[in-house]
XYZ file of C-alpha atoms in Angstrom:
67
model
C -0.006 -0.174 -0.162
C 1.275 3.563 -0.821
C 0.385 6.487 1.197
C 1.263 10.022 -0.116
C 1.605 13.507 0.939
C -1.110 15.495 -0.708
C 0.220 19.033 -0.088
C 3.524 20.750 1.151
C 4.027 24.178 2.442
C 6.891 25.682 3.883
C 7.868 28.943 5.647
C 11.079 30.755 6.349
C 13.099 28.309 4.456
C 15.434 29.440 1.542
C 15.015 26.629 -0.931
C 17.789 28.128 -3.209
C 20.526 27.843 -0.315
C 22.158 24.516 -0.875
C 24.420 24.943 1.937
C 21.195 25.531 4.439
C 21.136 23.277 7.596
C 18.020 23.140 9.599
C 17.622 21.777 13.031
C 14.653 19.878 13.745
C 13.101 20.834 17.081
C 9.660 19.391 17.055
C 7.013 17.517 15.133
C 3.374 18.182 15.654
C 0.088 17.154 14.020
C -3.552 18.046 13.782
C -6.733 16.676 12.300
C -8.220 18.996 9.951
C -11.628 17.669 8.452
C -10.702 14.370 6.670
C -7.097 15.197 6.480
C -3.992 15.260 8.800
C -1.424 18.150 8.786
C 2.054 17.147 10.123
C 4.068 20.140 11.148
C 7.910 20.050 11.001
C 9.304 22.813 13.165
C 12.847 23.883 12.844
C 15.172 26.364 14.478
C 14.976 29.955 13.081
C 11.098 29.856 13.005
C 11.160 27.644 9.797
C 8.665 25.151 9.209
C 7.220 22.637 6.854
C 3.597 21.516 6.792
C 2.589 18.187 5.197
C -1.193 17.534 4.343
C -2.205 13.693 4.126
C -5.149 11.246 4.580
C -3.394 8.988 6.921
C -0.435 8.893 9.229
C 1.415 5.670 9.693
C 4.396 5.439 12.229
C 6.945 2.784 12.774
C 8.920 3.110 16.034
C 12.241 1.147 16.541
C 14.581 1.248 19.425
C 17.832 3.096 18.784
C 21.137 2.601 20.279
C 22.590 5.459 22.376
C 25.084 7.316 20.426
C 28.213 7.957 22.388
C 30.551 10.699 21.508
């Protein structure tokens, strides 16, 4: 089964800057009528909003990263 993102919006992201590095600080979602909106929130007040009909998530244990 394939699920797709129906719409993508971004704010405060210079998509022409190939050297731009964003730090993801939060993920949020909300139900909007028949769709979901997933918000990826980055540093410097940048964000990406994804609209989709379903959300499927898979969570796996991750090993601790040691410096």
